[in-house]
CSV table of C-alpha atoms in Angstrom, one decimal:
chain,number,residue,atom,x,y,z
A,70,UNK,CA,6.1,21.8,3.1
A,71,UNK,CA,9.7,20.5,3.2
A,72,UNK,CA,10.9,18.2,0.5
A,73,UNK,CA,11.5,14.7,2.0
A,74,UNK,CA,13.9,13.8,-0.8
A,75,UNK,CA,16.4,16.4,0.7
A,76,UNK,CA,18.9,15.0,3.2
A,77,UNK,CA,21.6,16.8,5.2
A,78,UNK,CA,25.2,15.7,5.5
A,79,UNK,CA,25.0,14.8,9.1
A,80,UNK,CA,22.1,12.3,8.4
A,81,UNK,CA,23.9,10.9,5.4
A,82,UNK,CA,27.2,10.4,7.3
A,83,UNK,CA,25.4,8.7,10.1
A,84,UNK,CA,23.7,6.2,7.6
A,85,UNK,CA,27.0,5.8,5.8
A,86,UNK,CA,28.9,4.7,9.0
A,87,UNK,CA,26.2,2.2,9.9
A,88,UNK,CA,26.2,0.9,6.3
A,89,UNK,CA,30.0,0.5,6.4
A,90,UNK,CA,29.8,-1.3,9.7
A,91,UNK,CA,27.2,-3.7,8.3
A,92,UNK,CA,29.0,-4.3,5.0
A,93,UNK,CA,32.4,-5.1,6.6
A,94,UNK,CA,31.0,-7.4,9.3
A,95,UNK,CA,32.9,-10.8,9.0
A,96,UNK,CA,34.9,-9.5,6.0
A,97,UNK,CA,38.6,-8.8,6.0
A,98,UNK,CA,40.9,-6.5,4.0
A,99,UNK,CA,43.3,-8.0,1.4
A,100,UNK,CA,46.9,-7.3,0.8
A,101,UNK,CA,46.2,-7.7,-2.9
A,102,UNK,CA,42.7,-6.3,-3.2
A,103,UNK,CA,40.5,-7.2,-6.1
A,104,UNK,CA,37.4,-5.5,-7.5
A,105,UNK,CA,34.7,-6.7,-9.9
A,106,UNK,CA,32.7,-4.1,-11.8
A,107,UNK,CA,29.4,-5.7,-12.9
A,108,UNK,CA,27.4,-4.8,-16.0
A,109,UNK,CA,24.2,-5.9,-17.7
A,110,UNK,CA,20.8,-4.6,-18.7
A,111,UNK,CA,17.8,-4.5,-16.3
A,112,UNK,CA,16.4,-8.0,-15.8
A,113,UNK,CA,19.6,-9.8,-17.0
A,114,UNK,CA,19.9,-11.5,-13.6
A,115,UNK,CA,23.1,-10.0,-12.3
A,116,UNK,CA,22.8,-11.9,-9.0
A,117,UNK,CA,24.1,-14.8,-11.1
A,118,UNK,CA,27.5,-13.1,-11.0
A,119,UNK,CA,27.0,-12.3,-7.3
A,120,UNK,CA,26.9,-16.1,-6.6
A,121,UNK,CA,29.9,-16.8,-8.8
A,122,UNK,CA,32.0,-14.2,-7.1
A,123,UNK,CA,30.9,-15.1,-3.6
A,124,UNK,CA,32.2,-18.7,-4.3
A,125,UNK,CA,35.4,-17.5,-6.0
A,126,UNK,CA,36.2,-15.2,-3.0
A,127,UNK,CA,34.9,-17.7,-0.4
A,128,UNK,CA,32.5,-15.0,0.8
A,129,UNK,CA,35.1,-12.4,1.4
A,130,UNK,CA,33.8,-9.8,-1.1
A,131,UNK,CA,31.5,-6.9,-0.4
A,132,UNK,CA,28.6,-6.3,-2.8
A,133,UNK,CA,27.8,-2.7,-3.5
A,134,UNK,CA,24.4,-2.3,-5.1
A,135,UNK,CA,22.8,1.1,-5.3
A,136,UNK,CA,19.2,-0.2,-5.4
A,137,UNK,CA,19.6,-1.7,-1.9
A,138,UNK,CA,20.6,1.7,-0.5
A,139,UNK,CA,17.3,3.4,-1.4
A,140,UNK,CA,15.6,2.2,1.8
A,141,UNK,CA,18.4,3.7,3.8
A,142,UNK,CA,17.3,7.3,2.9
A,143,UNK,CA,16.6,9.1,6.2
A,144,UNK,CA,13.2,10.0,5.0
A,145,UNK,CA,12.4,6.8,3.1
A,146,UNK,CA,9.1,6.1,4.9
A,147,UNK,CA,7.8,9.6,4.2
A,148,UNK,CA,8.9,9.3,0.5
A,149,UNK,CA,7.1,6.0,0.2
A,150,UNK,CA,4.0,7.3,1.8
A,151,UNK,CA,3.9,10.4,-0.4
A,152,UNK,CA,5.1,9.0,-3.7
A,153,UNK,CA,4.5,5.2,-3.5
A,154,UNK,CA,6.2,3.3,-6.3
A,155,UNK,CA,7.5,6.6,-7.8
A,156,UNK,CA,9.6,7.1,-4.6
A,157,UNK,CA,12.5,5.5,-6.6
A,158,UNK,CA,12.9,8.8,-8.5
A,159,UNK,CA,13.4,10.6,-5.2
A,160,UNK,CA,15.9,8.2,-3.7
A,161,UNK,CA,18.2,8.1,-6.8
A,162,UNK,CA,20.5,11.0,-5.7
A,163,UNK,CA,20.9,9.5,-2.2
A,164,UNK,CA,21.6,6.0,-3.5
A,165,UNK,CA,24.1,7.2,-6.0
A,166,UNK,CA,26.0,9.3,-3.4
A,167,UNK,CA,26.0,6.3,-1.1
A,168,UNK,CA,27.6,4.0,-3.7
A,169,UNK,CA,30.3,6.6,-4.3
A,170,UNK,CA,30.9,7.1,-0.6
A,171,UNK,CA,31.0,3.3,0.1
A,172,UNK,CA,33.5,2.7,-2.7
A,173,UNK,CA,35.6,5.6,-1.6
A,174,UNK,CA,35.8,4.4,2.0
A,175,UNK,CA,36.1,0.6,1.5
A,176,UNK,CA,38.7,1.0,-1.2
A,177,UNK,CA,40.9,2.9,1.2
A,178,UNK,CA,40.8,-0.1,3.5
A,179,UNK,CA,41.5,-2.6,0.6
A,180,UNK,CA,38.4,-4.7,0.9
A,181,UNK,CA,37.5,-6.9,-2.1
A,182,UNK,CA,34.6,-5.3,-3.8
A,183,UNK,CA,31.8,-6.1,-6.3
A,184,UNK,CA,30.3,-2.9,-7.7
A,185,UNK,CA,27.0,-3.4,-9.6
A,186,UNK,CA,26.2,-1.3,-12.7
A,187,UNK,CA,24.5,-1.5,-16.1
A,188,UNK,CA,27.1,-0.2,-18.6
A,189,UNK,CA,24.4,2.3,-19.8
A,190,UNK,CA,27.4,4.7,-20.1
A,191,UNK,CA,31.1,4.3,-19.9
A,192,UNK,CA,31.7,7.4,-17.6
A,193,UNK,CA,30.8,5.7,-14.3
A,194,UNK,CA,32.8,2.5,-14.8
A,195,UNK,CA,35.8,4.5,-16.1
A,196,UNK,CA,35.7,6.7,-13.0
A,197,UNK,CA,35.4,3.8,-10.6
A,198,UNK,CA,38.1,1.8,-12.4
A,199,UNK,CA,40.5,4.8,-12.3
A,200,UNK,CA,39.9,5.3,-8.6
A,201,UNK,CA,40.4,1.6,-7.7
A,202,UNK,CA,43.4,1.2,-10.0
A,203,UNK,CA,45.1,4.1,-8.3
A,204,UNK,CA,44.6,2.3,-5.0
A,205,UNK,CA,46.3,-0.9,-6.1
A,206,UNK,CA,43.3,-3.0,-7.1
A,207,UNK,CA,43.3,-5.8,-9.6
A,208,UNK,CA,40.2,-5.0,-11.7
A,209,UNK,CA,37.8,-7.3,-13.5
A,210,UNK,CA,34.8,-6.2,-15.6
A,211,UNK,CA,32.2,-9.0,-15.5
A,212,UNK,CA,29.2,-8.8,-17.8
A,213,UNK,CA,26.1,-10.9,-18.0
A,214,UNK,CA,25.0,-11.7,-21.5
A,215,UNK,CA,21.3,-12.3,-21.9
A,216,UNK,CA,19.0,-12.0,-24.9
A,217,UNK,CA,17.0,-8.7,-24.5
A,218,UNK,CA,13.6,-10.6,-24.8
A,219,UNK,CA,14.6,-12.7,-21.8
A,220,UNK,CA,15.8,-9.9,-19.7
A,221,UNK,CA,12.8,-7.7,-20.4
A,222,UNK,CA,10.3,-10.4,-19.5
A,223,UNK,CA,12.3,-10.9,-16.3
A,224,UNK,CA,11.6,-7.3,-15.4
A,225,UNK,CA,7.9,-8.0,-16.0
A,226,UNK,CA,8.0,-11.0,-13.7
A,227,UNK,CA,9.8,-9.0,-11.1
A,228,UNK,CA,7.1,-6.4,-11.2
A,229,UNK,CA,4.3,-8.9,-10.9
A,230,UNK,CA,6.1,-10.5,-7.9
A,231,UNK,CA,6.5,-7.2,-6.2
A,232,UNK,CA,3.0,-6.1,-7.0
A,233,UNK,CA,1.6,-9.3,-5.4
A,234,UNK,CA,3.5,-8.6,-2.2
A,235,UNK,CA,2.9,-4.8,-2.1
A,236,UNK,CA,1.2,-3.0,-5.0
A,237,UNK,CA,2.2,0.4,-3.6
A,238,UNK,CA,5.9,-0.2,-4.0
A,239,UNK,CA,6.1,-2.4,-7.1
A,240,UNK,CA,8.4,-0.7,-9.6
A,241,UNK,CA,7.9,-1.3,-13.3
A,242,UNK,CA,11.0,-0.9,-15.6
A,243,UNK,CA,10.0,1.0,-18.7
A,244,UNK,CA,10.8,-0.7,-22.0
A,245,UNK,CA,12.6,2.4,-23.2
A,246,UNK,CA,15.0,2.3,-20.2
A,247,UNK,CA,15.7,-1.4,-20.7
A,248,UNK,CA,16.2,-1.1,-24.4
A,249,UNK,CA,18.4,2.0,-24.0
A,250,UNK,CA,20.9,-0.1,-22.0
A,251,UNK,CA,20.7,-2.9,-24.6
A,252,UNK,CA,21.3,-0.5,-27.4
A,253,UNK,CA,24.5,0.9,-25.9
A,254,UNK,CA,26.0,-2.0,-24.0
A,255,UNK,CA,28.0,-3.6,-26.8
A,256,UNK,CA,29.7,-0.4,-28.0
A,257,UNK,CA,30.3,0.7,-24.4
A,258,UNK,CA,31.9,-2.7,-23.7
A,259,UNK,CA,34.1,-2.1,-26.8
A,260,UNK,CA,35.1,1.3,-25.5
A,261,UNK,CA,36.1,-0.1,-22.1
A,262,UNK,CA,38.0,-2.9,-23.8
A,263,UNK,CA,40.0,-0.4,-25.8
A,264,UNK,CA,40.5,1.8,-22.8
A,265,UNK,CA,42.4,-1.0,-21.1
A,266,UNK,CA,41.6,0.0,-17.6
A,267,UNK,CA,40.7,-3.6,-16.5
A,268,UNK,CA,43.1,-6.5,-15.9
A,269,UNK,CA,40.5,-8.9,-17.3
A,270,UNK,CA,37.0,-8.8,-18.8
A,271,UNK,CA,34.6,-11.8,-18.4
A,272,UNK,CA,31.3,-12.6,-19.9
A,273,UNK,CA,28.8,-14.9,-18.3
A,274,UNK,CA,25.6,-16.6,-19.2
A,275,UNK,CA,22.6,-17.0,-16.8
A,276,UNK,CA,23.6,-20.7,-16.3
A,277,UNK,CA,26.9,-19.4,-14.9
A,278,UNK,CA,29.0,-20.4,-17.9
A,279,UNK,CA,31.9,-18.1,-18.6
A,280,UNK,CA,31.9,-17.6,-22.4
A,281,UNK,CA,34.7,-15.0,-22.5
A,282,UNK,CA,37.6,-15.5,-22.3
A,283,UNK,CA,37.2,-18.9,-23.9
A,284,UNK,CA,39.3,-20.8,-26.5
A,285,UNK,CA,36.2,-21.1,-28.8
A,286,UNK,CA,36.0,-17.3,-28.9
A,287,UNK,CA,39.7,-16.7,-29.2
A,288,UNK,CA,39.4,-14.7,-32.5
A,289,UNK,CA,36.6,-12.5,-31.2
A,290,UNK,CA,36.7,-9.3,-29.1
A,291,UNK,CA,34.6,-9.2,-26.0
A,292,UNK,CA,32.2,-6.8,-27.6
A,293,UNK,CA,31.8,-9.2,-30.6
A,294,UNK,CA,31.0,-12.0,-28.2
A,295,UNK,CA,28.5,-9.9,-26.4
A,296,UNK,CA,26.8,-8.8,-29.6
A,297,UNK,CA,26.6,-12.4,-30.8
A,298,UNK,CA,24.9,-13.6,-27.7
A,299,UNK,CA,22.5,-10.6,-27.4
A,300,UNK,CA,21.4,-10.4,-31.0
A,301,UNK,CA,22.5,-13.7,-32.6
A,302,UNK,CA,20.9,-17.1,-33.1
A,303,UNK,CA,18.8,-18.5,-30.2
A,304,UNK,CA,19.8,-21.7,-28.5
A,305,UNK,CA,17.3,-24.4,-27.5
A,306,UNK,CA,17.8,-23.5,-23.8
A,307,UNK,CA,17.1,-19.9,-24.5
A,308,UNK,CA,13.8,-20.8,-26.3
A,309,UNK,CA,12.8,-23.0,-23.4
A,310,UNK,CA,13.6,-20.3,-20.9
A,311,UNK,CA,11.4,-17.8,-22.8
A,312,UNK,CA,8.5,-20.3,-22.9
A,313,UNK,CA,8.8,-21.0,-19.2
A,314,UNK,CA,9.0,-17.3,-18.4
A,315,UNK,CA,5.9,-16.5,-20.4
A,316,UNK,CA,3.9,-19.2,-18.6
A,317,UNK,CA,5.1,-18.0,-15.3
A,318,UNK,CA,4.3,-14.4,-16.2
A,319,UNK,CA,0.7,-15.4,-17.2
A,320,UNK,CA,0.3,-17.2,-13.9
A,321,UNK,CA,1.4,-14.2,-11.9
A,322,UNK,CA,-0.8,-11.8,-13.8
A,323,UNK,CA,-3.9,-13.9,-13.2
A,324,UNK,CA,-3.2,-13.8,-9.4
A,325,UNK,CA,-2.7,-10.0,-9.5
A,326,UNK,CA,-5.7,-9.3,-11.6
A,327,UNK,CA,-7.8,-11.1,-9.0
A,328,UNK,CA,-6.1,-9.2,-6.3
A,329,UNK,CA,-6.5,-5.8,-7.8
A,330,UNK,CA,-9.9,-6.4,-9.4
A,331,UNK,CA,-8.5,-4.2,-12.2
A,332,UNK,CA,-9.1,-1.1,-10.0
A,333,UNK,CA,-5.6,0.1,-10.2
A,334,UNK,CA,-5.0,2.5,-13.1
A,335,UNK,CA,-1.2,1.9,-12.8
A,336,UNK,CA,-1.7,-1.8,-13.2
A,337,UNK,CA,-4.0,-1.3,-16.2
A,338,UNK,CA,-1.4,0.9,-17.9
A,339,UNK,CA,1.3,-1.7,-17.1
A,340,UNK,CA,-0.9,-4.5,-18.5
A,341,UNK,CA,-1.3,-2.7,-21.8
A,342,UNK,CA,2.5,-2.7,-22.2
A,343,UNK,CA,2.9,-6.4,-21.9
A,344,UNK,CA,0.3,-7.7,-24.4
A,345,UNK,CA,3.0,-9.0,-26.7
A,346,UNK,CA,3.8,-11.7,-24.2
A,347,UNK,CA,0.3,-12.9,-23.5
């Protein structure tokens, strides 16, 4: 039996060209191209920065998000049928290659780009920054600063919402994966700051406030600001957000328990991992 995760170059290039066409529709190249590399842990809410940049560029910026390319895999339906929610493991190589190919092609044409990432490592953002810089891009690193407790509960909410729509494709983010990013993001940000490969570095909150650079943080490095927000004192708004998220998570779980009748072993296993919030 052939492996549906395997794809040939002809199929990949066909999907790539269609993707390029769709992404560039109603967009135009820039004489002074700009690129935003986006970072933040799973569940941080990186679409917040999508909205900020869409307004800033008046819609003329192309968002490159690897997760959205998984469904473009030539054999996606077969992978979904065979592996269900675990199909994500079998589309990773395709999605990663698609991101690289899209960045390569669109940067040649000088489109404004927003490339989504996590800052789990520094290798990928360094590589991307070097490529774009060599092609005349003005580079910004934009990071979303969200307390780990808030971002992880957001991954749980996302799973519950996906499970209610289609339990076979709902994808749970393991706590270890989430915490691994959180553990490394501050030092990786410090490394990238010292590497000086970006024209500017910006830190945003979920409410779209830019907290770096800011005059109130003039004496702090961007890594120190990030560390302060992630692991420092909680604000009233953060407490209220956590309480609201917990209530919403409970509501979603009740709906899904009724729907599944607790017959899904995967859902039971997931439920055991979220007891601290209930």
